[in-house]
Coordinates of C-alpha atoms in Angstrom, one line a residue:
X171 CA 3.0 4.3 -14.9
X172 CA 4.3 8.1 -13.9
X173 CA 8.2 8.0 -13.7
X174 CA 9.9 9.7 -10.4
X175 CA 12.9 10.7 -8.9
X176 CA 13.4 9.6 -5.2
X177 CA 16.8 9.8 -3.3
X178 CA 18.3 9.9 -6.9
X179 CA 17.0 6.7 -7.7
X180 CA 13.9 5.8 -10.4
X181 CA 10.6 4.7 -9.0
X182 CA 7.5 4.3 -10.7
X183 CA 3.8 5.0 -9.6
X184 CA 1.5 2.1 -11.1
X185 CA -1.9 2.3 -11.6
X186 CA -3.2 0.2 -9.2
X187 CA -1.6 2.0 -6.4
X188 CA 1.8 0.1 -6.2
X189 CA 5.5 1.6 -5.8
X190 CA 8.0 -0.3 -8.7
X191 CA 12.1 0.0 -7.8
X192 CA 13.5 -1.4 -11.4
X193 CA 17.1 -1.1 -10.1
X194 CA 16.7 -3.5 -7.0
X195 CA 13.5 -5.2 -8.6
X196 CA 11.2 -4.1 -5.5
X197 CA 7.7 -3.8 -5.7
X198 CA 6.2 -2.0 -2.7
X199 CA 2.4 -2.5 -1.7
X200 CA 0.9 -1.0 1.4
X201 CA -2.8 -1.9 3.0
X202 CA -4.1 -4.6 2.0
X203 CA -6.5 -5.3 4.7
X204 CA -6.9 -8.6 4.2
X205 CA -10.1 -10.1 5.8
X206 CA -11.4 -7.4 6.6
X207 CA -15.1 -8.2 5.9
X208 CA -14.6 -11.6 7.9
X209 CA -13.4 -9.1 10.9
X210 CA -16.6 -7.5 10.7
X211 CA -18.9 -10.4 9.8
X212 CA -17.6 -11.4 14.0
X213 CA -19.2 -8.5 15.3
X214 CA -22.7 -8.9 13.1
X215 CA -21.8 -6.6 10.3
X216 CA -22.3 -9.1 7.2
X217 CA -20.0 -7.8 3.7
X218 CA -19.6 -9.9 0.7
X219 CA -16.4 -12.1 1.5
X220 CA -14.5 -11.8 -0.8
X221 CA -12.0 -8.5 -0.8
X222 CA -9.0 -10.9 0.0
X223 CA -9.2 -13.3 -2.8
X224 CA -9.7 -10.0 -5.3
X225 CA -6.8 -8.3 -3.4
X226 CA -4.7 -11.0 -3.4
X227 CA -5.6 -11.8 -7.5
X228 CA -4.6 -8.4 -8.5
X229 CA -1.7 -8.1 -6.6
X230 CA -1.0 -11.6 -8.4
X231 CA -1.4 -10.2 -11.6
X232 CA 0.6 -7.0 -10.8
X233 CA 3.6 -9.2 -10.4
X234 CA 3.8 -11.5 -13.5
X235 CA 3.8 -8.4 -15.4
X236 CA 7.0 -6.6 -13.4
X237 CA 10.6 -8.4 -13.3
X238 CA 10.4 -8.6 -9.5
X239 CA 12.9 -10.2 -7.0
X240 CA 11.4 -8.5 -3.8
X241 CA 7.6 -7.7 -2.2
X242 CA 8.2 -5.1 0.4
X243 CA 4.4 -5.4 2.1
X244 CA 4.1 -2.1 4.3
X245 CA 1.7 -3.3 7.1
X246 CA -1.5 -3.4 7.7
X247 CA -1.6 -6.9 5.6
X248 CA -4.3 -8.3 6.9
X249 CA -6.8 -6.1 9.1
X250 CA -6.5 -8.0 12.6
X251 CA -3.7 -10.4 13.8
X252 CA -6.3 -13.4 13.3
X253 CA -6.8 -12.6 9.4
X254 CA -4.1 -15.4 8.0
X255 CA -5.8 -18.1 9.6
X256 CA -9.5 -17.0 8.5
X257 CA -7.9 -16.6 4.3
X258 CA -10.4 -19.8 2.3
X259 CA -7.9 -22.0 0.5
X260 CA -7.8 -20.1 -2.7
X261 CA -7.1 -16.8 -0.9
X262 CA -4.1 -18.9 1.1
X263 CA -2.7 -20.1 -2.0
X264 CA -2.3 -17.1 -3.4
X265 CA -0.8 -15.6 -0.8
X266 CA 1.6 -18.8 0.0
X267 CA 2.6 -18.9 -3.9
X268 CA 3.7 -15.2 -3.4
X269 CA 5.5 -15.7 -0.3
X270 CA 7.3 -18.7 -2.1
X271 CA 8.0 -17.3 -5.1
X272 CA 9.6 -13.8 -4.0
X273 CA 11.8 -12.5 -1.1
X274 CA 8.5 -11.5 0.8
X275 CA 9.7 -8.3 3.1
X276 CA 6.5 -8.3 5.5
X277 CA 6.5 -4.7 7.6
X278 CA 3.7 -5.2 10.1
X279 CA 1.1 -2.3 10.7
X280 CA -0.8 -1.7 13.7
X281 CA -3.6 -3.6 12.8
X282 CA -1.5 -6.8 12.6
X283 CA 1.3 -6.0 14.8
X284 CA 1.3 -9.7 16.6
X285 CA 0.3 -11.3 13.6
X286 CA 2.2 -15.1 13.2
X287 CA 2.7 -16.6 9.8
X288 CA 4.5 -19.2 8.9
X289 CA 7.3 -19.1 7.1
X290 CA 6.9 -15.1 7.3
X291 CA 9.6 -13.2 9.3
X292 CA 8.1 -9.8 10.1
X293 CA 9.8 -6.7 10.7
X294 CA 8.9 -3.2 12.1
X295 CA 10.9 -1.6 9.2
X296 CA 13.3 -1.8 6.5
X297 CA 15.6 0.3 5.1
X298 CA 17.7 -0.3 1.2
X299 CA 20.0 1.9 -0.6
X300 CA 19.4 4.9 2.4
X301 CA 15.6 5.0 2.1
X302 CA 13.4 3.4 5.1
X303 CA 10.2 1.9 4.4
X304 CA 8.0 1.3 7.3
X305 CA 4.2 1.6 7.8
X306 CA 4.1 4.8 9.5
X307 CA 6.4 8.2 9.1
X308 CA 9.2 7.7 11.7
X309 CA 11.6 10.4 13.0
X310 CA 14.3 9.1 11.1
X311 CA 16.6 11.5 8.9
X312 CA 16.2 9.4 6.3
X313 CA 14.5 9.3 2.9
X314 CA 11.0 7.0 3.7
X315 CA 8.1 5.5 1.8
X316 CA 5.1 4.8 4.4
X317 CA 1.6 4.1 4.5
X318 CA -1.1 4.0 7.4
X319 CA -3.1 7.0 6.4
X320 CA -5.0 5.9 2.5
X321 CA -4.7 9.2 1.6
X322 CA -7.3 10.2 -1.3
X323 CA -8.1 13.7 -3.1
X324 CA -11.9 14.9 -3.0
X325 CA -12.9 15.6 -6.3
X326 CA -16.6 18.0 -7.2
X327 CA -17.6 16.9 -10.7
X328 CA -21.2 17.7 -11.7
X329 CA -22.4 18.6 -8.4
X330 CA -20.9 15.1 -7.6
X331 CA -18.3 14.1 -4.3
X332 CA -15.9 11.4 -5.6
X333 CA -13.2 10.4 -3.6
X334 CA -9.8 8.9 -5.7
X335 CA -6.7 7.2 -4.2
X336 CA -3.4 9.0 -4.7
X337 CA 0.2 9.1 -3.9
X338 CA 2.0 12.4 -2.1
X339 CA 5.5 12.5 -3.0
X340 CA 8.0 14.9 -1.9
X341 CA 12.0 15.4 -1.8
X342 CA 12.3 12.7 1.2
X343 CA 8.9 11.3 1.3
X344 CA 6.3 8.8 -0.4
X345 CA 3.0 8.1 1.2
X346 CA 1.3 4.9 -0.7
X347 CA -2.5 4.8 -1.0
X348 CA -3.9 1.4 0.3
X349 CA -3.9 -1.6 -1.9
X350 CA -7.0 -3.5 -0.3
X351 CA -10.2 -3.3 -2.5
X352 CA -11.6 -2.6 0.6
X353 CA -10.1 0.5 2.5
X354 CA -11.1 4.1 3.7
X355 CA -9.4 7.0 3.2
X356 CA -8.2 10.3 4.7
X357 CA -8.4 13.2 2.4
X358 CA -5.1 14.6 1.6
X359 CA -6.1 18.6 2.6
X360 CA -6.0 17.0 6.6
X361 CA -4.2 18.6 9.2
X362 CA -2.2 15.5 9.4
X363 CA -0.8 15.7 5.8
X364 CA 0.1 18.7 6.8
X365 CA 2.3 18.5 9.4
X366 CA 4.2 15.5 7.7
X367 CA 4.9 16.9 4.5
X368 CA 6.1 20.0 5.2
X369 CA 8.2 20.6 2.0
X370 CA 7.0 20.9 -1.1
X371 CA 4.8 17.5 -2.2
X372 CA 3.1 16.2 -5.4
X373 CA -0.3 14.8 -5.7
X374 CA -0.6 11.5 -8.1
X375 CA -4.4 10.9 -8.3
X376 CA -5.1 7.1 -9.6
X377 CA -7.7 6.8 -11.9
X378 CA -8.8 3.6 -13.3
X379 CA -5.7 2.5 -15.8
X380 CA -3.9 6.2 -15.6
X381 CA -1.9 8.4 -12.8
X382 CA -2.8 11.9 -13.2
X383 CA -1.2 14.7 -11.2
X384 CA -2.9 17.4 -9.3
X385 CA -2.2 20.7 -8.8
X386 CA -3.8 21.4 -5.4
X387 CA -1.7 24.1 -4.4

């Protein structure tokens, strides 16, 4: 885990892409894309099925090893408004167990904007302690922690392209890398990283079991 400062409160970056609040006892996961591959599979495009149940496993595991009251899920849960209902049983389970067990705070994205749950109130954003957390950057004066855009870094090793999820952290914002096991990327040298941090940002590259951070300045 890399220790930060964020509107003079202590966040940490996990490993597996996830933000940790030990004062409030918030963990904060963003893309999961759940279903994706079953979204695809309806237009002819067969994947292996199973992204959700390993999503939903390591974001099972991630809790049991944090003290955790609230799940602040930052949108784009599952990848169309449909995906609940198409979860197998084991897949649901998980997912209910969570919901049961913690103060589940689902922000939708725009990929499940309509999306109906039950038991799940949903909620365009959410703001605690003076920082908003919402799926996409807002115009807000406020401290926020979004997602929406998976950013990665473009590494060149050995005549070799490898692409690696990261944070970008600045004074007043945090841009989460997506959760899902199966997401995209943008890479973080885009115009449109550009015009949102417009401060001075950090790069925290996620690499297997560490966080490393790059200098890309």
């Amino acid at each position: 885990m890399k220790k930060i400062v964020f509107n003079k409160n202590t966040f940490f970056l996990v490993e597996q892409g996830i933000l940790y609040w030990p004062k409030n006892l918030v963990l904060v996961v963003s893309d999961l894309h759940l279903e994706k591959s079953s979204y695809f599979a309806k237009f002819g495009q067969f994947l292996p099925p199973y992204d959700s149940i390993e999503t939903l496993n390591l974001l099972d595991e991630i809790l049991k090893q944090h003290k955790v009251k609230t799940v602040i899920l930052l949108g784009d849960v599952f990848h169309d408004n449909d995906g609940y209902d198409r979860l197998d049983r084991r897949a649901k389970l998980i997912f209910n167990k969570i919901n049961n067990k913690y103060n589940l705070l689902f922000v939708v994205g725009n990929h499940d904007q309509d999306i109906n749950i039950p038991n799940i109130k949903t909620y365009e954003d959410i703001t605690i302690d003076g920082i908003n957390f919402s799926h996409k950057p807002s115009n807000l004066n406020s401290h926020q922690v979004f997602g929406h855009f998976h950013p990665k870094i473009l590494l060149k090793l050995n005549g070799k392209r490898i692409f690696k999820k990261c944070f970008i952290v600045s004074s007043t914002k945090i841009c989460m890398p997506a959760f899902g096991v199966f997401t995209g990327g943008l890479n973080v040298e885009s115009d449109i990283f550009k015009k949102i941090f417009k401060q001075n940002k950090e790069y925290f590259l996620i690499d297997n079991s560490h966080i490393y951070q790059i200098n890309l300045n």
